[in-house]
GROMACS .gro file of C-alpha atoms in nm:
model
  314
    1UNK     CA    1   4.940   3.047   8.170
    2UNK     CA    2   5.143   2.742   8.111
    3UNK     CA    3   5.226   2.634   7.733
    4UNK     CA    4   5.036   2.383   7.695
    5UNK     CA    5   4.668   2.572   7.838
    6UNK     CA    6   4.585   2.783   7.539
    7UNK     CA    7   4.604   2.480   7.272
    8UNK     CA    8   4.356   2.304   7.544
    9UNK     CA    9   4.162   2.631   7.512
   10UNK     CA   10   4.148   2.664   7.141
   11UNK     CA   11   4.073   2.310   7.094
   12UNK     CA   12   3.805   2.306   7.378
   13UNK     CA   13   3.678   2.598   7.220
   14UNK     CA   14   3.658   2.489   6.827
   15UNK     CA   15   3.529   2.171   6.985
   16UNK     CA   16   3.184   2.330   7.121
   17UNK     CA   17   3.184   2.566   6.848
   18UNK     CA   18   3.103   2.345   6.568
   19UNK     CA   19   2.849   2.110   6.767
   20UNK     CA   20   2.670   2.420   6.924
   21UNK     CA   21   2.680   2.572   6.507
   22UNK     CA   22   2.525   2.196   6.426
   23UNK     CA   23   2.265   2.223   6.665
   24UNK     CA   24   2.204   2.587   6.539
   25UNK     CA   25   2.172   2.519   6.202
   26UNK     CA   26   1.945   2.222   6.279
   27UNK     CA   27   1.686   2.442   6.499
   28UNK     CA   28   1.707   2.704   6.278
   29UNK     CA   29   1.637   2.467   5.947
   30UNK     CA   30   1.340   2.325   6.171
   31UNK     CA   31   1.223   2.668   6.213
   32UNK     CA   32   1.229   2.826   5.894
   33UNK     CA   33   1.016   2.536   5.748
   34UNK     CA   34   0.744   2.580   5.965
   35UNK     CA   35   0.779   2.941   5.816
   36UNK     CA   36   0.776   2.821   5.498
   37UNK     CA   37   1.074   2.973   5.311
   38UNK     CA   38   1.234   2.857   5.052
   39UNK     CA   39   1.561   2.607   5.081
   40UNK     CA   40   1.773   2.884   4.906
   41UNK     CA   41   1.684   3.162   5.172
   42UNK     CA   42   1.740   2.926   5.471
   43UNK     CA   43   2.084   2.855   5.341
   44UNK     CA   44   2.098   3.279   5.275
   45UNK     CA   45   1.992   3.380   5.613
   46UNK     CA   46   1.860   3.108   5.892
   47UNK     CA   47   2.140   2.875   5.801
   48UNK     CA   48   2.417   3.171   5.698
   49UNK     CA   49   2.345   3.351   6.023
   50UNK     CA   50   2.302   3.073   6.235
   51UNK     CA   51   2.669   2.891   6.136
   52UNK     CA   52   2.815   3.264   6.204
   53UNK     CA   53   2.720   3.286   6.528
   54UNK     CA   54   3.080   3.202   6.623
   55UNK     CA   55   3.203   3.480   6.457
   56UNK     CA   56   2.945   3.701   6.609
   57UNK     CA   57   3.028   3.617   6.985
   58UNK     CA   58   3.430   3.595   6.911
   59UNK     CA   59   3.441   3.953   6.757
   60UNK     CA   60   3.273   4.115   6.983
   61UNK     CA   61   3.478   3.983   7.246
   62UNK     CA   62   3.742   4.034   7.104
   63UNK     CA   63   3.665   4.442   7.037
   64UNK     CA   64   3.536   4.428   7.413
   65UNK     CA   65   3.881   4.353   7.517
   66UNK     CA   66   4.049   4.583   7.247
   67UNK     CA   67   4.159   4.296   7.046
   68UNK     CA   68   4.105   4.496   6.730
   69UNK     CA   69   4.322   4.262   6.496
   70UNK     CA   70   4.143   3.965   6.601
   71UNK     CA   71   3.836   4.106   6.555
   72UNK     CA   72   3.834   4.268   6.218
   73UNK     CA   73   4.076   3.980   6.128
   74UNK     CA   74   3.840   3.686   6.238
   75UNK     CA   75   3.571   3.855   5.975
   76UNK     CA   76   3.804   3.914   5.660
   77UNK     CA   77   3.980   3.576   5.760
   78UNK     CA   78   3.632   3.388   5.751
   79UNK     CA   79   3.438   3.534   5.398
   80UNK     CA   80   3.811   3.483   5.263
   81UNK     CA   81   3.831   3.084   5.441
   82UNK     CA   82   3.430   3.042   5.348
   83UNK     CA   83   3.499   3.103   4.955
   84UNK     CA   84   3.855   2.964   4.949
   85UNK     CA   85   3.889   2.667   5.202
   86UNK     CA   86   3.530   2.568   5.285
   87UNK     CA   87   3.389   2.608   4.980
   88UNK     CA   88   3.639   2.474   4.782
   89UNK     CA   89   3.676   2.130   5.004
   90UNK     CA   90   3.303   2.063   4.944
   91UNK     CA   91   3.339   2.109   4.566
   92UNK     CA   92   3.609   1.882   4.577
   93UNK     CA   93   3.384   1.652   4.750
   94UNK     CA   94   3.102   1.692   4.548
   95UNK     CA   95   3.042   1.950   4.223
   96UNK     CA   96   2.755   2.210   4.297
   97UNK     CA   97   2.528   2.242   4.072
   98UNK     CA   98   2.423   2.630   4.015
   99UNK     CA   99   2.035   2.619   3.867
  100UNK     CA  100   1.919   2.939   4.030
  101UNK     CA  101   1.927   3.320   3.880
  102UNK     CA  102   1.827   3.445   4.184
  103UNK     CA  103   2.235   3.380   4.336
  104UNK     CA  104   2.324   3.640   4.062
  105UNK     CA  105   2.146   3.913   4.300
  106UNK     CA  106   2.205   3.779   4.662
  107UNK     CA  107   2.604   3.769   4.514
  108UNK     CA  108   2.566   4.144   4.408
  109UNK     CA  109   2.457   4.245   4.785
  110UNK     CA  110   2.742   4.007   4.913
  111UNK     CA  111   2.984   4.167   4.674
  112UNK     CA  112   2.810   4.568   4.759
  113UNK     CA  113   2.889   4.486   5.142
  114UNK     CA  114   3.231   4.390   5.118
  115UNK     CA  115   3.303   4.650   4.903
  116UNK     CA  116   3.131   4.912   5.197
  117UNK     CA  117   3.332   4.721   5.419
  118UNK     CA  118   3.702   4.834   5.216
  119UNK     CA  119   3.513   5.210   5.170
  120UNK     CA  120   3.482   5.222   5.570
  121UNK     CA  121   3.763   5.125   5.642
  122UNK     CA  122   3.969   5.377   5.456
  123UNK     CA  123   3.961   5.632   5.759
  124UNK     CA  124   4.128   5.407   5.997
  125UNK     CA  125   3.778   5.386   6.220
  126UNK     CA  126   3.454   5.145   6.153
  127UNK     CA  127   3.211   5.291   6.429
  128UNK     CA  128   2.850   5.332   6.521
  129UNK     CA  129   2.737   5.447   6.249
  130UNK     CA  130   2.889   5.224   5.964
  131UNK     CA  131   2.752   4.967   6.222
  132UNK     CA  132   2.401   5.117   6.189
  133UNK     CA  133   2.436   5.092   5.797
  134UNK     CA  134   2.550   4.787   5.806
  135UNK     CA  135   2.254   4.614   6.014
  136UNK     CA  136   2.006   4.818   5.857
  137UNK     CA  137   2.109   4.699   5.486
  138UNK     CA  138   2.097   4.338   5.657
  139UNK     CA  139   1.750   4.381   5.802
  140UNK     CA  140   1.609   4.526   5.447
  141UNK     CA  141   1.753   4.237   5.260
  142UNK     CA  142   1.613   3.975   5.469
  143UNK     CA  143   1.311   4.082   5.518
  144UNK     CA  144   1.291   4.099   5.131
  145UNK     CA  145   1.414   3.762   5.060
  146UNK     CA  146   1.187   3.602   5.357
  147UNK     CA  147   0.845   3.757   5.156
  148UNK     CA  148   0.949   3.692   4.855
  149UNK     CA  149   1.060   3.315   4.956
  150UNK     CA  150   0.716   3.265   5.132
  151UNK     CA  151   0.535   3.462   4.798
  152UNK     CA  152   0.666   3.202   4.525
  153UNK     CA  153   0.653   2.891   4.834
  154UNK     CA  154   0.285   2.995   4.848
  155UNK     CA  155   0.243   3.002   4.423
  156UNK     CA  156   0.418   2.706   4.368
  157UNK     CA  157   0.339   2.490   4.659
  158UNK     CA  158   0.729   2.419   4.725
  159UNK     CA  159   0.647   2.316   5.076
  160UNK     CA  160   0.915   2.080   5.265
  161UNK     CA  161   0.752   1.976   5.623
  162UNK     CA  162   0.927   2.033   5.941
  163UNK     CA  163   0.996   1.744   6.147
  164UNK     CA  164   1.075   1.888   6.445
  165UNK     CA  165   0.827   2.034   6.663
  166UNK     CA  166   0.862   2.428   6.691
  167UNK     CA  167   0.927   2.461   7.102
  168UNK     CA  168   1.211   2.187   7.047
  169UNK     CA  169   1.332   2.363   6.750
  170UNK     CA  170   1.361   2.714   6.964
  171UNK     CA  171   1.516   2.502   7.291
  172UNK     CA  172   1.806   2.350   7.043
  173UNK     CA  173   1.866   2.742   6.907
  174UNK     CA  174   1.881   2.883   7.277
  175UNK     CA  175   2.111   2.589   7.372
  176UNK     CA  176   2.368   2.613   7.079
  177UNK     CA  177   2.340   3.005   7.153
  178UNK     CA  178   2.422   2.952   7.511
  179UNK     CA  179   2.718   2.735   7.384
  180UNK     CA  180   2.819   2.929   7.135
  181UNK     CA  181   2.897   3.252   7.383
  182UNK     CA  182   3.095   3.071   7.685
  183UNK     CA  183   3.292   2.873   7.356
  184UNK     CA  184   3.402   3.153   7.127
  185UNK     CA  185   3.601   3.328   7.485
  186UNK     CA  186   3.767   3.045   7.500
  187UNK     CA  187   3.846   3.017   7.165
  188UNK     CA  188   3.967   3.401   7.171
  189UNK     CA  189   4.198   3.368   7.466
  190UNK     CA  190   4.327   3.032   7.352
  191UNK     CA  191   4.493   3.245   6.972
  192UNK     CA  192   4.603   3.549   7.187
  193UNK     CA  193   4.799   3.336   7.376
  194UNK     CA  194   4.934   3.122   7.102
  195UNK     CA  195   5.009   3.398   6.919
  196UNK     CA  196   5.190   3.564   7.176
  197UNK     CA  197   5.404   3.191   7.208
  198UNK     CA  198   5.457   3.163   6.808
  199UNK     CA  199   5.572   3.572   6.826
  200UNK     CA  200   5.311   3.596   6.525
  201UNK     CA  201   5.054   3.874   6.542
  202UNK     CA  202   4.715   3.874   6.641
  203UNK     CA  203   4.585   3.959   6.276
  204UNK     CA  204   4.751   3.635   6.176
  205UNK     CA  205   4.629   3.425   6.396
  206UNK     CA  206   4.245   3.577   6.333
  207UNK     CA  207   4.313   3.534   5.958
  208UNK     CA  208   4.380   3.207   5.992
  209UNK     CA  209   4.355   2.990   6.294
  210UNK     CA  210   4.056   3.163   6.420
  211UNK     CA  211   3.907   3.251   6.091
  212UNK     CA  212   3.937   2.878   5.958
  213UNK     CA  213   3.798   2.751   6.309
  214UNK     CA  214   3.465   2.923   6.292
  215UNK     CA  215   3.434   2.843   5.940
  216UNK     CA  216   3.378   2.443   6.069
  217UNK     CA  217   2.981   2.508   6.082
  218UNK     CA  218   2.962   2.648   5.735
  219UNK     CA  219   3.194   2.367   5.635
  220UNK     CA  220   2.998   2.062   5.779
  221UNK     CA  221   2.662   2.228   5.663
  222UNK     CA  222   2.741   2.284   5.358
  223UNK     CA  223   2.902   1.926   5.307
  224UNK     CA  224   2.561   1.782   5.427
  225UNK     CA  225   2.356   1.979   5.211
  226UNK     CA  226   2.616   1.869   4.933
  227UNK     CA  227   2.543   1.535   4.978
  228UNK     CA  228   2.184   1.546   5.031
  229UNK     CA  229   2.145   1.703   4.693
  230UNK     CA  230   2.033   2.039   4.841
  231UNK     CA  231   2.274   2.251   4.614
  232UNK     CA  232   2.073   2.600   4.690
  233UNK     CA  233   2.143   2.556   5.083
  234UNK     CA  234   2.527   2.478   4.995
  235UNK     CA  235   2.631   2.752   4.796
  236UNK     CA  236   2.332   3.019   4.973
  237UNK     CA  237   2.502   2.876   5.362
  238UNK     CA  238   2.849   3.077   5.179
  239UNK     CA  239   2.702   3.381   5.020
  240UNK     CA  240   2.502   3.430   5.298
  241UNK     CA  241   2.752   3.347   5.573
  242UNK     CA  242   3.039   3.635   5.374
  243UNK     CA  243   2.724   3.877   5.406
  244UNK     CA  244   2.600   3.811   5.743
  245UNK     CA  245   2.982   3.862   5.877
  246UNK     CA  246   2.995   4.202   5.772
  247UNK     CA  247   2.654   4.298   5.740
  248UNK     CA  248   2.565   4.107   6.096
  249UNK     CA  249   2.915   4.045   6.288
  250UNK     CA  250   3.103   4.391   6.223
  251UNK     CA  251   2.795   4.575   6.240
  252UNK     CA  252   2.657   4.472   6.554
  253UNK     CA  253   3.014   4.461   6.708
  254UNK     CA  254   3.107   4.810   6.577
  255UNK     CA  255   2.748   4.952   6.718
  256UNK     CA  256   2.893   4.814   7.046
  257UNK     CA  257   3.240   4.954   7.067
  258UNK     CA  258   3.452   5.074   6.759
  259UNK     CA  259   3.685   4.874   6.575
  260UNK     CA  260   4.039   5.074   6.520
  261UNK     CA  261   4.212   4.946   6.228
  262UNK     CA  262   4.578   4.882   6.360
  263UNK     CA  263   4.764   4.897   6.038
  264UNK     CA  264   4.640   5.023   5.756
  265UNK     CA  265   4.851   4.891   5.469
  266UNK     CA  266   4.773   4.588   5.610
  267UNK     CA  267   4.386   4.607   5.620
  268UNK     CA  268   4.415   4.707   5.216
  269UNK     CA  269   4.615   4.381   5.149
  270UNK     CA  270   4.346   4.214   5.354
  271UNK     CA  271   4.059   4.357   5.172
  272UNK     CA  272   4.220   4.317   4.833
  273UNK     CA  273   4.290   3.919   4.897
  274UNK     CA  274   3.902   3.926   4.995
  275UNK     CA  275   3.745   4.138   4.706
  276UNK     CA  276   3.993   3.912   4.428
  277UNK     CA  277   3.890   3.599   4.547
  278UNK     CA  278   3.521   3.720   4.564
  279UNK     CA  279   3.508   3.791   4.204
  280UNK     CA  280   3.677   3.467   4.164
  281UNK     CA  281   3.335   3.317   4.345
  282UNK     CA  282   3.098   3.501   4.065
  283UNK     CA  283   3.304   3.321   3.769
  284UNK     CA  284   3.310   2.991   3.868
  285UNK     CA  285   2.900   2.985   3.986
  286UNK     CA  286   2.870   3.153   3.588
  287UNK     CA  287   2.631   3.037   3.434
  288UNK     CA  288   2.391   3.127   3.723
  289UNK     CA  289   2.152   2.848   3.544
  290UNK     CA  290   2.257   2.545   3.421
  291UNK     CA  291   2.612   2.572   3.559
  292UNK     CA  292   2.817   2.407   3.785
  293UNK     CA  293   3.082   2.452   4.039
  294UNK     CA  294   3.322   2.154   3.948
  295UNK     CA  295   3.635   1.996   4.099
  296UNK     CA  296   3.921   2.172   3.905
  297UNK     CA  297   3.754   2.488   4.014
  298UNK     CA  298   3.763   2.434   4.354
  299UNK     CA  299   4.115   2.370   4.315
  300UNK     CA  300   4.157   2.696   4.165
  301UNK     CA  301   4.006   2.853   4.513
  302UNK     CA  302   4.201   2.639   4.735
  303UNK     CA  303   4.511   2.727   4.562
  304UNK     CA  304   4.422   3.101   4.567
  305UNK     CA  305   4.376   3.037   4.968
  306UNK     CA  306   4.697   2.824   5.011
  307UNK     CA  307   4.941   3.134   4.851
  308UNK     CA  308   4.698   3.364   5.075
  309UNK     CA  309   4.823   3.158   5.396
  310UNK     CA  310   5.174   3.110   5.281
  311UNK     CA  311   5.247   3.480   5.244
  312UNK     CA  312   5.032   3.550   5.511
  313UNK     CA  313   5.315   3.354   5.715
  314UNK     CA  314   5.616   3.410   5.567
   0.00000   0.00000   0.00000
């Protein structure tokens, strides 16, 4: 492969990635109206899962060609990117407003899986059945938040119309998953070759080129619900995206073929970084009602990322 191939890969790659997560997110938005759940649990689950799709098809590529770093790495590098890059740069944008209680819970579950995740990973080996855990513990919690979302919707008559016709709506979601699959391989091969041109590991490059890359859906969706004033959907899109990576990603990739943890000092620094800047996340969104996520605070975040990146390459 000449030098030049795997930045035309990687670029190709993130290119299709974040208008095939667009299109996903809008089919999926479409969708869950005519559902009628709440703007909160689309940004928690239809939103969440749909801009992690990338991840999704990238790791388990990546573990189907025994690219472990890359993809335990493109996981930990994304919920630490989401909180710490993404999230930051739309605060910085625009302050989010925090007027819902119910984040304090879906932040516990986000917090509970992550910490699973560190557990797990303490033998070396995440396999089938942390994988089965993990996707059952997804399944329970949204299932709950989808009946409790259409319970109050139906009480209080907090109805939004769709304005996309359902069959269009399901079309745009096949397309951006059809997208989405033949995209992420070329995204994968594109960092396995850089990294193997810069002489920087694989874990790197997941942690941060590829991590940061398939954050670009949660990023523009979140920026757009910013500005539209729909502060549940921008802050739910990042708690729900951190949960559906490890819940959703690692445990469907692990159920398909094991992920060996490569070096284990390593994976604790990892996990540490992650867990830190997660509690970081529940302090700044305090209050849970009548709070606000302001500017100087995402500063704080992006900070906390920058020193993660510069040590990360040093």
């Amino acid at each position: 492969m000449t030098p030049f191939i795997p930045y035309f890969y990687l670029a190709a790659g993130l290119g299709v990635l974040v208008i095939c997560g667009n299109l996903l997110v809008t089919g999926s938005v479409q969708i869950a109206r005519h559902f009628k759940i709440s703007t909160l649990v689309v940004g928690l689950t239809i939103v969440a899962y749909g801009t992690s799709a990338p991840e999704m098809f990238i790791s388990i590529d990546a573990a189907l060609e025994n690219a472990h770093d890359i993809a335990l790495g493109n996981i930990i590098g994304s919920n630490i990117a989401n909180i710490g890059c993404i999230l930051a740069i739309v605060v910085l944008i625009s302050p989010i407003p925090i007027r819902n209680k119910s984040l304090g819970f879906d932040y516990l579950i986000m917090f509970a899986i992550t910490l699973l995740l560190f557990v797990f990973g303490l033998n070396g080996v995440i396999g089938l059945l942390e994988g089965i855990c993990f996707v059952v513990i997804l399944i329970a919690y949204t299932v709950w938040s989808i009946i409790k979302s259409r319970k109050n919707n139906m009480e209080e008559k907090k109805i939004e119309p769709p304005t996309i016709k359902p069959i269009l709506a399901l079309l745009m979601i096949i397309a951006a998953i059809v997208g989405l699959y033949f995209s992420s391989g070329w995204f994968v091969e594109g960092a396995r070759e850089i990294a193997l041109q810069w002489g920087v590991s694989e874990r790197v490059i997941a942690i941060s080129i590829v991590a940061v890359g398939t954050s670009m859906p949660e990023l523009i969706s979140s920026l757009v619900a910013a500005f539209r004033k729909e502060a549940d959907l921008s802050i739910g899109n990042i708690i729900g995206s951190n949960l559906f990576n490890i819940a959703g990603v690692l445990g469907v990739t692990t159920i398909i073929h094991p992920i060996k943890i490569q070096n284990h000092t390593l994976f604790l620094s990892d996990m540490i970084w992650l867990l830190a800047i997660t509690i970081v996340l529940l302090l700044v969104m305090l209050p849970l009602t009548k709070g606000k996520i302001n500017r100087w605070e995402g500063g704080i975040l992006i900070a906390i990322f920058a020193v993660y990146m510069v040590i990360l390459f040093r």
